[in-house]
């Protein structure tokens, strides 16, 4: 596979291209490169980015990218689709969420030219690749030890993002303005229309969610006129939330979470029981506000302050 360190999507020949894009150097002086897959049409149009593995253990997004790029290989009518299957290469190689120095890349975007190693790495990917995008979908999963439903985070005040969010075939939309230091936030700051997709659990390939999400991205490309496919909405009730909160563990111990993902919970419902290692119940946690379970821990061993449950609050007006 060809190695490059610079690219101009407008000058690129139409067709499929796969490259290693050089970002920085490792301790041996070898290139640390990210893989990129490009499908460019003969006709001008949007530059549409799909990114995954910003957190190095969130695998579902990579398979989504492979499926989508395969599906559109002979169908692109205009523009350019660029996929980065592995953003955080050092994290991916160590099967861990964080960068090689333990930093969460989704808290330091868009990086910094003369900064620390994680800032330089993020800056080079932003400057040379992602800053060229008109649209970006950033694919994630829950963190290690937790589970999520398939949900998207989008700013629904933006008319176009509002429409795209609703055809991604997710279970739930969390309407939110992004934090500036996330990839979504740093994209929004430079005018790139961006949505975060949370696709289930880390360190797994979950076929059902991968298929559902892939179809959602195909729907998006159809909606933008980049391919000519029917928008296929799966038969499920989309929940729109305009707020969410997390219940933290008041104490270390062994937790049992009562509700399942996507269950509706009411204020006062028993949602978690914590026992100590002697088998005594130390806490029974009641739900402080009604909502829908977006995610929860699946490792019962918890420390004080750990997020146990993520609850979305449905918006009755949207
Ligand atoms: Zn993530």
PDB file of C-alpha atoms and ligand atoms in Angstrom:
ATOM      1  CA  UNK A   1       0.000   0.000   0.000  1.00  0.00           C
ATOM      2  CA  UNK A   2       1.387   3.394  -1.021  1.00  0.00           C
ATOM      3  CA  UNK A   3       2.594   5.755   1.715  1.00  0.00           C
ATOM      4  CA  UNK A   4       1.839   9.452   1.339  1.00  0.00           C
ATOM      5  CA  UNK A   5       2.196  12.496   3.564  1.00  0.00           C
ATOM      6  CA  UNK A   6       0.111  15.013   1.665  1.00  0.00           C
ATOM      7  CA  UNK A   7      -3.128  14.829  -0.310  1.00  0.00           C
ATOM      8  CA  UNK A   8      -5.396  17.156  -2.246  1.00  0.00           C
ATOM      9  CA  UNK A   9      -8.793  15.530  -2.651  1.00  0.00           C
ATOM     10  CA  UNK A  10      -9.724  17.906  -5.501  1.00  0.00           C
ATOM     11  CA  UNK A  11      -6.703  16.852  -7.611  1.00  0.00           C
ATOM     12  CA  UNK A  12      -7.166  13.141  -6.985  1.00  0.00           C
ATOM     13  CA  UNK A  13      -8.160  10.925  -9.945  1.00  0.00           C
ATOM     14  CA  UNK A  14     -11.678   9.447  -9.775  1.00  0.00           C
ATOM     15  CA  UNK A  15     -11.843   5.910  -8.369  1.00  0.00           C
ATOM     16  CA  UNK A  16     -10.895   3.992  -5.241  1.00  0.00           C
ATOM     17  CA  UNK A  17      -7.626   4.793  -3.458  1.00  0.00           C
ATOM     18  CA  UNK A  18      -6.121   3.197  -0.361  1.00  0.00           C
ATOM     19  CA  UNK A  19      -3.106   4.752   1.333  1.00  0.00           C
ATOM     20  CA  UNK A  20      -1.045   4.831   4.487  1.00  0.00           C
ATOM     21  CA  UNK A  21      -0.970   8.492   5.463  1.00  0.00           C
ATOM     22  CA  UNK A  22       2.207   9.355   7.425  1.00  0.00           C
ATOM     23  CA  UNK A  23       1.517  11.287  10.607  1.00  0.00           C
ATOM     24  CA  UNK A  24       4.510  11.116  12.982  1.00  0.00           C
ATOM     25  CA  UNK A  25       7.553   8.956  13.750  1.00  0.00           C
ATOM     26  CA  UNK A  26       7.971   6.284  16.409  1.00  0.00           C
ATOM     27  CA  UNK A  27      11.064   5.803  18.593  1.00  0.00           C
ATOM     28  CA  UNK A  28      12.781   3.764  15.852  1.00  0.00           C
ATOM     29  CA  UNK A  29      12.291   6.550  13.374  1.00  0.00           C
ATOM     30  CA  UNK A  30       9.631   4.573  11.485  1.00  0.00           C
ATOM     31  CA  UNK A  31       6.459   6.236  10.254  1.00  0.00           C
ATOM     32  CA  UNK A  32       3.304   6.078  12.322  1.00  0.00           C
ATOM     33  CA  UNK A  33       0.643   6.168   9.604  1.00  0.00           C
ATOM     34  CA  UNK A  34      -3.136   6.075   9.531  1.00  0.00           C
ATOM     35  CA  UNK A  35      -4.974   4.036   6.885  1.00  0.00           C
ATOM     36  CA  UNK A  36      -7.285   6.007   4.584  1.00  0.00           C
ATOM     37  CA  UNK A  37      -9.766   4.694   2.024  1.00  0.00           C
ATOM     38  CA  UNK A  38     -11.075   7.104  -0.604  1.00  0.00           C
ATOM     39  CA  UNK A  39     -13.833   6.791  -3.175  1.00  0.00           C
ATOM     40  CA  UNK A  40     -13.835   9.767  -5.533  1.00  0.00           C
ATOM     41  CA  UNK A  41     -16.467  10.450  -8.185  1.00  0.00           C
ATOM     42  CA  UNK A  42     -15.874  12.104 -11.568  1.00  0.00           C
ATOM     43  CA  UNK A  43     -18.398  14.748 -10.597  1.00  0.00           C
ATOM     44  CA  UNK A  44     -17.802  17.445  -7.973  1.00  0.00           C
ATOM     45  CA  UNK A  45     -19.689  17.214  -4.707  1.00  0.00           C
ATOM     46  CA  UNK A  46     -19.312  17.102  -0.926  1.00  0.00           C
ATOM     47  CA  UNK A  47     -16.268  15.692   0.845  1.00  0.00           C
ATOM     48  CA  UNK A  48     -17.773  13.227   3.301  1.00  0.00           C
ATOM     49  CA  UNK A  49     -15.555  11.763   6.054  1.00  0.00           C
ATOM     50  CA  UNK A  50     -16.212   8.690   8.162  1.00  0.00           C
ATOM     51  CA  UNK A  51     -13.864   8.209  11.104  1.00  0.00           C
ATOM     52  CA  UNK A  52     -13.483   5.335  13.550  1.00  0.00           C
ATOM     53  CA  UNK A  53     -11.211   4.142  16.352  1.00  0.00           C
ATOM     54  CA  UNK A  54     -10.413   7.566  17.785  1.00  0.00           C
ATOM     55  CA  UNK A  55     -10.577   5.389  20.892  1.00  0.00           C
ATOM     56  CA  UNK A  56      -8.357   2.429  20.104  1.00  0.00           C
ATOM     57  CA  UNK A  57     -10.655  -0.365  21.378  1.00  0.00           C
ATOM     58  CA  UNK A  58     -13.923   0.697  19.694  1.00  0.00           C
ATOM     59  CA  UNK A  59     -14.005  -1.793  16.861  1.00  0.00           C
ATOM     60  CA  UNK A  60     -17.567  -1.773  15.492  1.00  0.00           C
ATOM     61  CA  UNK A  61     -16.921   1.440  13.525  1.00  0.00           C
ATOM     62  CA  UNK A  62     -14.135  -0.111  11.472  1.00  0.00           C
ATOM     63  CA  UNK A  63     -16.411  -2.873  10.190  1.00  0.00           C
ATOM     64  CA  UNK A  64     -19.110  -0.266   9.461  1.00  0.00           C
ATOM     65  CA  UNK A  65     -16.552   1.632   7.343  1.00  0.00           C
ATOM     66  CA  UNK A  66     -15.529  -1.508   5.462  1.00  0.00           C
ATOM     67  CA  UNK A  67     -19.173  -2.365   4.693  1.00  0.00           C
ATOM     68  CA  UNK A  68     -20.115   1.155   3.591  1.00  0.00           C
ATOM     69  CA  UNK A  69     -17.013   1.621   1.393  1.00  0.00           C
ATOM     70  CA  UNK A  70     -17.619  -1.781  -0.196  1.00  0.00           C
ATOM     71  CA  UNK A  71     -21.301  -1.015  -0.832  1.00  0.00           C
ATOM     72  CA  UNK A  72     -20.655   2.360  -2.496  1.00  0.00           C
ATOM     73  CA  UNK A  73     -17.615   1.199  -4.489  1.00  0.00           C
ATOM     74  CA  UNK A  74     -19.461   1.426  -7.852  1.00  0.00           C
ATOM     75  CA  UNK A  75     -22.312   3.735  -6.814  1.00  0.00           C
ATOM     76  CA  UNK A  76     -20.809   7.157  -6.046  1.00  0.00           C
ATOM     77  CA  UNK A  77     -22.485   9.851  -8.173  1.00  0.00           C
ATOM     78  CA  UNK A  78     -20.623  12.914  -6.950  1.00  0.00           C
ATOM     79  CA  UNK A  79     -18.087  14.116  -4.412  1.00  0.00           C
ATOM     80  CA  UNK A  80     -15.619  12.146  -2.384  1.00  0.00           C
ATOM     81  CA  UNK A  81     -16.044   9.739   0.538  1.00  0.00           C
ATOM     82  CA  UNK A  82     -12.969   9.470   2.769  1.00  0.00           C
ATOM     83  CA  UNK A  83     -12.756   6.873   5.531  1.00  0.00           C
ATOM     84  CA  UNK A  84     -10.211   6.710   8.352  1.00  0.00           C
ATOM     85  CA  UNK A  85     -10.768   3.205   9.779  1.00  0.00           C
ATOM     86  CA  UNK A  86      -8.152   3.684  12.527  1.00  0.00           C
ATOM     87  CA  UNK A  87      -7.557   7.221  13.829  1.00  0.00           C
ATOM     88  CA  UNK A  88      -5.706   6.271  17.024  1.00  0.00           C
ATOM     89  CA  UNK A  89      -3.111   3.847  15.663  1.00  0.00           C
ATOM     90  CA  UNK A  90      -1.005   3.609  18.880  1.00  0.00           C
ATOM     91  CA  UNK A  91      -4.161   2.895  20.939  1.00  0.00           C
ATOM     92  CA  UNK A  92      -5.421   0.332  18.409  1.00  0.00           C
ATOM     93  CA  UNK A  93      -2.118  -1.575  18.515  1.00  0.00           C
ATOM     94  CA  UNK A  94      -2.382  -1.794  22.306  1.00  0.00           C
ATOM     95  CA  UNK A  95      -6.166  -2.577  22.238  1.00  0.00           C
ATOM     96  CA  UNK A  96      -6.748   0.390  24.522  1.00  0.00           C
ATOM     97  CA  UNK A  97      -8.983   3.444  24.481  1.00  0.00           C
ATOM     98  CA  UNK A  98      -6.213   6.005  24.982  1.00  0.00           C
ATOM     99  CA  UNK A  99      -3.214   7.255  23.000  1.00  0.00           C
ATOM    100  CA  UNK A 100       0.241   5.734  23.718  1.00  0.00           C
ATOM    101  CA  UNK A 101       0.776   8.170  26.620  1.00  0.00           C
ATOM    102  CA  UNK A 102      -2.622   7.533  28.227  1.00  0.00           C
ATOM    103  CA  UNK A 103      -4.353  10.657  26.872  1.00  0.00           C
ATOM    104  CA  UNK A 104      -7.954  10.557  25.609  1.00  0.00           C
ATOM    105  CA  UNK A 105      -7.688  12.011  22.085  1.00  0.00           C
ATOM    106  CA  UNK A 106     -11.349  12.992  22.204  1.00  0.00           C
ATOM    107  CA  UNK A 107     -10.555  15.532  24.908  1.00  0.00           C
ATOM    108  CA  UNK A 108      -7.645  17.369  23.231  1.00  0.00           C
ATOM    109  CA  UNK A 109      -8.954  18.032  19.706  1.00  0.00           C
ATOM    110  CA  UNK A 110      -8.005  19.680  17.384  1.00  0.00           C
ATOM    111  CA  UNK A 111      -4.516  19.203  18.801  1.00  0.00           C
ATOM    112  CA  UNK A 112      -1.647  21.675  18.538  1.00  0.00           C
ATOM    113  CA  UNK A 113       1.197  22.144  16.063  1.00  0.00           C
ATOM    114  CA  UNK A 114       3.997  22.528  18.605  1.00  0.00           C
ATOM    115  CA  UNK A 115       2.336  20.686  21.467  1.00  0.00           C
ATOM    116  CA  UNK A 116       2.831  17.360  23.203  1.00  0.00           C
ATOM    117  CA  UNK A 117       2.955  14.092  21.244  1.00  0.00           C
ATOM    118  CA  UNK A 118      -0.810  13.485  21.360  1.00  0.00           C
ATOM    119  CA  UNK A 119      -1.486  17.115  20.344  1.00  0.00           C
ATOM    120  CA  UNK A 120       0.904  16.940  17.384  1.00  0.00           C
ATOM    121  CA  UNK A 121      -0.639  13.637  16.241  1.00  0.00           C
ATOM    122  CA  UNK A 122      -4.197  15.016  16.458  1.00  0.00           C
ATOM    123  CA  UNK A 123      -3.186  18.300  14.807  1.00  0.00           C
ATOM    124  CA  UNK A 124      -1.616  16.568  11.800  1.00  0.00           C
ATOM    125  CA  UNK A 125      -4.701  14.424  11.152  1.00  0.00           C
ATOM    126  CA  UNK A 126      -6.976  17.436  11.525  1.00  0.00           C
ATOM    127  CA  UNK A 127      -4.890  19.773   9.369  1.00  0.00           C
ATOM    128  CA  UNK A 128      -3.984  17.366   6.563  1.00  0.00           C
ATOM    129  CA  UNK A 129      -7.163  15.292   6.358  1.00  0.00           C
ATOM    130  CA  UNK A 130     -10.270  16.099   8.383  1.00  0.00           C
ATOM    131  CA  UNK A 131     -10.190  19.903   7.939  1.00  0.00           C
ATOM    132  CA  UNK A 132     -10.988  19.311   4.232  1.00  0.00           C
ATOM    133  CA  UNK A 133     -14.337  17.695   5.092  1.00  0.00           C
ATOM    134  CA  UNK A 134     -17.811  19.112   4.538  1.00  0.00           C
ATOM    135  CA  UNK A 135     -19.348  16.354   6.682  1.00  0.00           C
ATOM    136  CA  UNK A 136     -17.901  14.016   9.298  1.00  0.00           C
ATOM    137  CA  UNK A 137     -19.396  10.997  11.028  1.00  0.00           C
ATOM    138  CA  UNK A 138     -17.304   9.962  14.029  1.00  0.00           C
ATOM    139  CA  UNK A 139     -17.933   6.342  15.032  1.00  0.00           C
ATOM    140  CA  UNK A 140     -17.540   5.246  18.655  1.00  0.00           C
ATOM    141  CA  UNK A 141     -18.770   2.609  21.140  1.00  0.00           C
ATOM    142  CA  UNK A 142     -19.159   2.490  24.910  1.00  0.00           C
ATOM    143  CA  UNK A 143     -15.951   2.400  26.927  1.00  0.00           C
ATOM    144  CA  UNK A 144     -14.418  -0.846  28.235  1.00  0.00           C
ATOM    145  CA  UNK A 145     -16.588  -2.375  30.958  1.00  0.00           C
ATOM    146  CA  UNK A 146     -19.762  -0.657  29.646  1.00  0.00           C
ATOM    147  CA  UNK A 147     -22.487  -1.177  27.070  1.00  0.00           C
ATOM    148  CA  UNK A 148     -24.443   1.312  24.937  1.00  0.00           C
ATOM    149  CA  UNK A 149     -27.471   1.144  22.726  1.00  0.00           C
ATOM    150  CA  UNK A 150     -26.855   2.425  19.176  1.00  0.00           C
ATOM    151  CA  UNK A 151     -27.362   6.167  19.604  1.00  0.00           C
ATOM    152  CA  UNK A 152     -26.183   9.375  17.971  1.00  0.00           C
ATOM    153  CA  UNK A 153     -25.141  12.732  19.414  1.00  0.00           C
ATOM    154  CA  UNK A 154     -26.030  15.644  17.160  1.00  0.00           C
ATOM    155  CA  UNK A 155     -26.891  19.313  17.369  1.00  0.00           C
ATOM    156  CA  UNK A 156     -30.516  19.203  16.217  1.00  0.00           C
ATOM    157  CA  UNK A 157     -30.716  23.002  15.957  1.00  0.00           C
ATOM    158  CA  UNK A 158     -28.830  22.575  12.686  1.00  0.00           C
ATOM    159  CA  UNK A 159     -31.491  21.731  10.123  1.00  0.00           C
ATOM    160  CA  UNK A 160     -29.304  19.423   8.028  1.00  0.00           C
ATOM    161  CA  UNK A 161     -27.869  17.570  11.032  1.00  0.00           C
ATOM    162  CA  UNK A 162     -31.403  17.216  12.366  1.00  0.00           C
ATOM    163  CA  UNK A 163     -32.486  15.449   9.166  1.00  0.00           C
ATOM    164  CA  UNK A 164     -29.364  13.268   8.931  1.00  0.00           C
ATOM    165  CA  UNK A 165     -29.561  12.214  12.597  1.00  0.00           C
ATOM    166  CA  UNK A 166     -33.067  10.867  11.984  1.00  0.00           C
ATOM    167  CA  UNK A 167     -32.076   8.600   9.061  1.00  0.00           C
ATOM    168  CA  UNK A 168     -29.054   6.953  10.731  1.00  0.00           C
ATOM    169  CA  UNK A 169     -31.355   4.163  11.974  1.00  0.00           C
ATOM    170  CA  UNK A 170     -30.243   4.596  15.579  1.00  0.00           C
ATOM    171  CA  UNK A 171     -32.395   3.732  18.598  1.00  0.00           C
ATOM    172  CA  UNK A 172     -31.979   7.158  20.125  1.00  0.00           C
ATOM    173  CA  UNK A 173     -30.734  10.687  19.379  1.00  0.00           C
ATOM    174  CA  UNK A 174     -29.131  12.764  22.105  1.00  0.00           C
ATOM    175  CA  UNK A 175     -29.545  16.397  21.045  1.00  0.00           C
ATOM    176  CA  UNK A 176     -26.428  18.147  22.270  1.00  0.00           C
ATOM    177  CA  UNK A 177     -23.991  20.936  21.531  1.00  0.00           C
ATOM    178  CA  UNK A 178     -20.541  19.336  21.424  1.00  0.00           C
ATOM    179  CA  UNK A 179     -17.684  20.093  23.802  1.00  0.00           C
ATOM    180  CA  UNK A 180     -15.109  22.096  21.830  1.00  0.00           C
ATOM    181  CA  UNK A 181     -12.225  19.682  22.616  1.00  0.00           C
ATOM    182  CA  UNK A 182     -13.987  16.648  21.110  1.00  0.00           C
ATOM    183  CA  UNK A 183     -13.560  15.759  17.444  1.00  0.00           C
ATOM    184  CA  UNK A 184     -17.216  16.706  16.834  1.00  0.00           C
ATOM    185  CA  UNK A 185     -16.723  20.028  18.624  1.00  0.00           C
ATOM    186  CA  UNK A 186     -13.523  20.928  16.810  1.00  0.00           C
ATOM    187  CA  UNK A 187     -15.180  20.087  13.487  1.00  0.00           C
ATOM    188  CA  UNK A 188     -18.206  22.214  14.290  1.00  0.00           C
ATOM    189  CA  UNK A 189     -15.856  25.114  15.169  1.00  0.00           C
ATOM    190  CA  UNK A 190     -14.525  25.152  11.588  1.00  0.00           C
ATOM    191  CA  UNK A 191     -17.891  24.653   9.888  1.00  0.00           C
ATOM    192  CA  UNK A 192     -17.799  20.876   9.295  1.00  0.00           C
ATOM    193  CA  UNK A 193     -21.203  19.304   9.841  1.00  0.00           C
ATOM    194  CA  UNK A 194     -20.509  16.510  12.276  1.00  0.00           C
ATOM    195  CA  UNK A 195     -22.342  13.762  14.172  1.00  0.00           C
ATOM    196  CA  UNK A 196     -21.052  11.223  16.718  1.00  0.00           C
ATOM    197  CA  UNK A 197     -22.390   7.683  16.430  1.00  0.00           C
ATOM    198  CA  UNK A 198     -22.157   5.402  19.468  1.00  0.00           C
ATOM    199  CA  UNK A 199     -22.411   1.834  18.193  1.00  0.00           C
ATOM    200  CA  UNK A 200     -22.761  -0.630  21.062  1.00  0.00           C
ATOM    201  CA  UNK A 201     -19.883  -2.184  22.964  1.00  0.00           C
ATOM    202  CA  UNK A 202     -16.052  -1.978  22.701  1.00  0.00           C
ATOM    203  CA  UNK A 203     -13.704  -4.809  21.680  1.00  0.00           C
ATOM    204  CA  UNK A 204     -16.418  -6.587  19.687  1.00  0.00           C
ATOM    205  CA  UNK A 205     -17.869  -6.895  16.213  1.00  0.00           C
ATOM    206  CA  UNK A 206     -21.653  -6.731  16.759  1.00  0.00           C
ATOM    207  CA  UNK A 207     -23.185  -7.721  13.444  1.00  0.00           C
ATOM    208  CA  UNK A 208     -26.709  -6.449  14.063  1.00  0.00           C
ATOM    209  CA  UNK A 209     -25.637  -2.940  15.042  1.00  0.00           C
ATOM    210  CA  UNK A 210     -22.959  -2.867  12.333  1.00  0.00           C
ATOM    211  CA  UNK A 211     -25.590  -3.630   9.664  1.00  0.00           C
ATOM    212  CA  UNK A 212     -28.059  -1.119  11.087  1.00  0.00           C
ATOM    213  CA  UNK A 213     -25.472   1.650  11.278  1.00  0.00           C
ATOM    214  CA  UNK A 214     -24.060   0.884   7.813  1.00  0.00           C
ATOM    215  CA  UNK A 215     -27.532   1.256   6.336  1.00  0.00           C
ATOM    216  CA  UNK A 216     -27.915   4.532   8.230  1.00  0.00           C
ATOM    217  CA  UNK A 217     -24.750   5.911   6.626  1.00  0.00           C
ATOM    218  CA  UNK A 218     -25.900   4.699   3.198  1.00  0.00           C
ATOM    219  CA  UNK A 219     -29.182   6.560   3.876  1.00  0.00           C
ATOM    220  CA  UNK A 220     -27.142   9.696   4.651  1.00  0.00           C
ATOM    221  CA  UNK A 221     -25.153   9.484   1.411  1.00  0.00           C
ATOM    222  CA  UNK A 222     -28.450   9.047  -0.481  1.00  0.00           C
ATOM    223  CA  UNK A 223     -29.994  12.013   1.311  1.00  0.00           C
ATOM    224  CA  UNK A 224     -26.997  14.151   0.245  1.00  0.00           C
ATOM    225  CA  UNK A 225     -27.406  12.987  -3.387  1.00  0.00           C
ATOM    226  CA  UNK A 226     -24.010  11.243  -3.393  1.00  0.00           C
ATOM    227  CA  UNK A 227     -25.542   7.849  -4.227  1.00  0.00           C
ATOM    228  CA  UNK A 228     -28.934   6.890  -5.584  1.00  0.00           C
ATOM    229  CA  UNK A 229     -30.378   4.416  -3.095  1.00  0.00           C
ATOM    230  CA  UNK A 230     -33.698   4.293  -1.356  1.00  0.00           C
ATOM    231  CA  UNK A 231     -33.558   5.689   2.184  1.00  0.00           C
ATOM    232  CA  UNK A 232     -34.369   2.590   4.237  1.00  0.00           C
ATOM    233  CA  UNK A 233     -35.647   3.302   7.725  1.00  0.00           C
ATOM    234  CA  UNK A 234     -35.784   0.297  10.013  1.00  0.00           C
ATOM    235  CA  UNK A 235     -38.984  -0.276  11.873  1.00  0.00           C
ATOM    236  CA  UNK A 236     -38.328   1.006  15.344  1.00  0.00           C
ATOM    237  CA  UNK A 237     -39.431   3.907  17.417  1.00  0.00           C
ATOM    238  CA  UNK A 238     -36.756   6.595  17.443  1.00  0.00           C
ATOM    239  CA  UNK A 239     -36.369   8.260  20.844  1.00  0.00           C
ATOM    240  CA  UNK A 240     -35.137  11.865  20.904  1.00  0.00           C
ATOM    241  CA  UNK A 241     -33.572  13.139  24.127  1.00  0.00           C
ATOM    242  CA  UNK A 242     -32.499  16.716  24.798  1.00  0.00           C
ATOM    243  CA  UNK A 243     -30.636  15.917  27.976  1.00  0.00           C
ATOM    244  CA  UNK A 244     -29.022  13.037  29.785  1.00  0.00           C
ATOM    245  CA  UNK A 245     -27.369  12.313  33.114  1.00  0.00           C
ATOM    246  CA  UNK A 246     -25.232   9.630  34.701  1.00  0.00           C
ATOM    247  CA  UNK A 247     -25.672   7.837  38.004  1.00  0.00           C
ATOM    248  CA  UNK A 248     -22.322   7.321  39.728  1.00  0.00           C
ATOM    249  CA  UNK A 249     -21.449   4.646  42.220  1.00  0.00           C
ATOM    250  CA  UNK A 250     -21.647   6.118  45.743  1.00  0.00           C
ATOM    251  CA  UNK A 251     -19.231   3.460  46.961  1.00  0.00           C
ATOM    252  CA  UNK A 252     -16.916   0.738  45.704  1.00  0.00           C
ATOM    253  CA  UNK A 253     -18.280  -2.793  45.558  1.00  0.00           C
ATOM    254  CA  UNK A 254     -20.166  -5.221  43.357  1.00  0.00           C
ATOM    255  CA  UNK A 255     -23.089  -3.771  41.435  1.00  0.00           C
ATOM    256  CA  UNK A 256     -26.224  -5.250  39.928  1.00  0.00           C
ATOM    257  CA  UNK A 257     -27.930  -2.927  37.438  1.00  0.00           C
ATOM    258  CA  UNK A 258     -31.656  -3.698  37.294  1.00  0.00           C
ATOM    259  CA  UNK A 259     -32.969  -2.158  34.018  1.00  0.00           C
ATOM    260  CA  UNK A 260     -31.802  -3.176  30.554  1.00  0.00           C
ATOM    261  CA  UNK A 261     -30.522  -0.950  27.762  1.00  0.00           C
ATOM    262  CA  UNK A 262     -33.394   1.128  26.264  1.00  0.00           C
ATOM    263  CA  UNK A 263     -35.739   0.360  29.176  1.00  0.00           C
ATOM    264  CA  UNK A 264     -37.890   3.244  30.359  1.00  0.00           C
ATOM    265  CA  UNK A 265     -37.330   4.061  34.040  1.00  0.00           C
ATOM    266  CA  UNK A 266     -39.414   6.234  36.330  1.00  0.00           C
ATOM    267  CA  UNK A 267     -38.364   8.465  39.181  1.00  0.00           C
ATOM    268  CA  UNK A 268     -38.063   6.313  42.310  1.00  0.00           C
ATOM    269  CA  UNK A 269     -37.524   2.997  40.481  1.00  0.00           C
ATOM    270  CA  UNK A 270     -34.837   0.758  41.955  1.00  0.00           C
ATOM    271  CA  UNK A 271     -32.067   0.820  39.326  1.00  0.00           C
ATOM    272  CA  UNK A 272     -28.970  -0.582  41.071  1.00  0.00           C
ATOM    273  CA  UNK A 273     -27.973  -2.632  44.110  1.00  0.00           C
ATOM    274  CA  UNK A 274     -24.439  -2.504  45.494  1.00  0.00           C
ATOM    275  CA  UNK A 275     -23.000  -5.189  47.759  1.00  0.00           C
ATOM    276  CA  UNK A 276     -19.656  -5.286  49.510  1.00  0.00           C
ATOM    277  CA  UNK A 277     -17.295  -8.232  49.192  1.00  0.00           C
ATOM    278  CA  UNK A 278     -18.785  -9.755  52.364  1.00  0.00           C
ATOM    279  CA  UNK A 279     -22.134 -10.042  50.578  1.00  0.00           C
ATOM    280  CA  UNK A 280     -23.893  -7.277  52.523  1.00  0.00           C
ATOM    281  CA  UNK A 281     -26.099  -4.839  50.574  1.00  0.00           C
ATOM    282  CA  UNK A 282     -24.605  -1.374  51.102  1.00  0.00           C
ATOM    283  CA  UNK A 283     -26.718   0.719  48.722  1.00  0.00           C
ATOM    284  CA  UNK A 284     -30.006   0.528  46.866  1.00  0.00           C
ATOM    285  CA  UNK A 285     -30.038   3.253  44.216  1.00  0.00           C
ATOM    286  CA  UNK A 286     -33.304   4.771  43.050  1.00  0.00           C
ATOM    287  CA  UNK A 287     -33.723   6.609  39.784  1.00  0.00           C
ATOM    288  CA  UNK A 288     -33.658  10.393  40.456  1.00  0.00           C
ATOM    289  CA  UNK A 289     -35.319  11.395  37.144  1.00  0.00           C
ATOM    290  CA  UNK A 290     -37.441   9.439  34.676  1.00  0.00           C
ATOM    291  CA  UNK A 291     -35.842   8.552  31.369  1.00  0.00           C
ATOM    292  CA  UNK A 292     -34.457   5.909  28.997  1.00  0.00           C
ATOM    293  CA  UNK A 293     -31.393   3.751  29.651  1.00  0.00           C
ATOM    294  CA  UNK A 294     -28.760   4.706  27.034  1.00  0.00           C
ATOM    295  CA  UNK A 295     -25.865   2.749  28.545  1.00  0.00           C
ATOM    296  CA  UNK A 296     -24.706   0.939  31.672  1.00  0.00           C
ATOM    297  CA  UNK A 297     -21.706  -0.849  33.135  1.00  0.00           C
ATOM    298  CA  UNK A 298     -21.433  -4.561  32.444  1.00  0.00           C
ATOM    299  CA  UNK A 299     -18.440  -5.192  34.678  1.00  0.00           C
ATOM    300  CA  UNK A 300     -20.023  -5.580  38.149  1.00  0.00           C
ATOM    301  CA  UNK A 301     -16.827  -4.645  39.988  1.00  0.00           C
ATOM    302  CA  UNK A 302     -17.017  -0.880  40.506  1.00  0.00           C
ATOM    303  CA  UNK A 303     -15.057   1.832  42.255  1.00  0.00           C
ATOM    304  CA  UNK A 304     -16.537   4.799  44.046  1.00  0.00           C
ATOM    305  CA  UNK A 305     -17.496   7.514  41.548  1.00  0.00           C
ATOM    306  CA  UNK A 306     -17.632   5.222  38.494  1.00  0.00           C
ATOM    307  CA  UNK A 307     -20.477   5.945  36.056  1.00  0.00           C
ATOM    308  CA  UNK A 308     -23.004   3.122  36.479  1.00  0.00           C
ATOM    309  CA  UNK A 309     -25.903   4.156  34.260  1.00  0.00           C
ATOM    310  CA  UNK A 310     -26.400   6.758  31.512  1.00  0.00           C
ATOM    311  CA  UNK A 311     -30.031   7.910  31.329  1.00  0.00           C
ATOM    312  CA  UNK A 312     -31.507  10.018  28.521  1.00  0.00           C
ATOM    313  CA  UNK A 313     -34.379  12.409  29.145  1.00  0.00           C
ATOM    314  CA  UNK A 314     -36.801  12.325  26.202  1.00  0.00           C
ATOM    315  CA  UNK A 315     -37.782  15.622  24.627  1.00  0.00           C
ATOM    316  CA  UNK A 316     -41.537  15.821  24.388  1.00  0.00           C
ATOM    317  CA  UNK A 317     -41.447  18.586  21.762  1.00  0.00           C
ATOM    318  CA  UNK A 318     -39.398  16.877  19.029  1.00  0.00           C
TER     319      UNK A 318
HETATM  320 ZN1  LIG B   1     -15.178   6.528  21.839  1.00  0.00          ZN
END
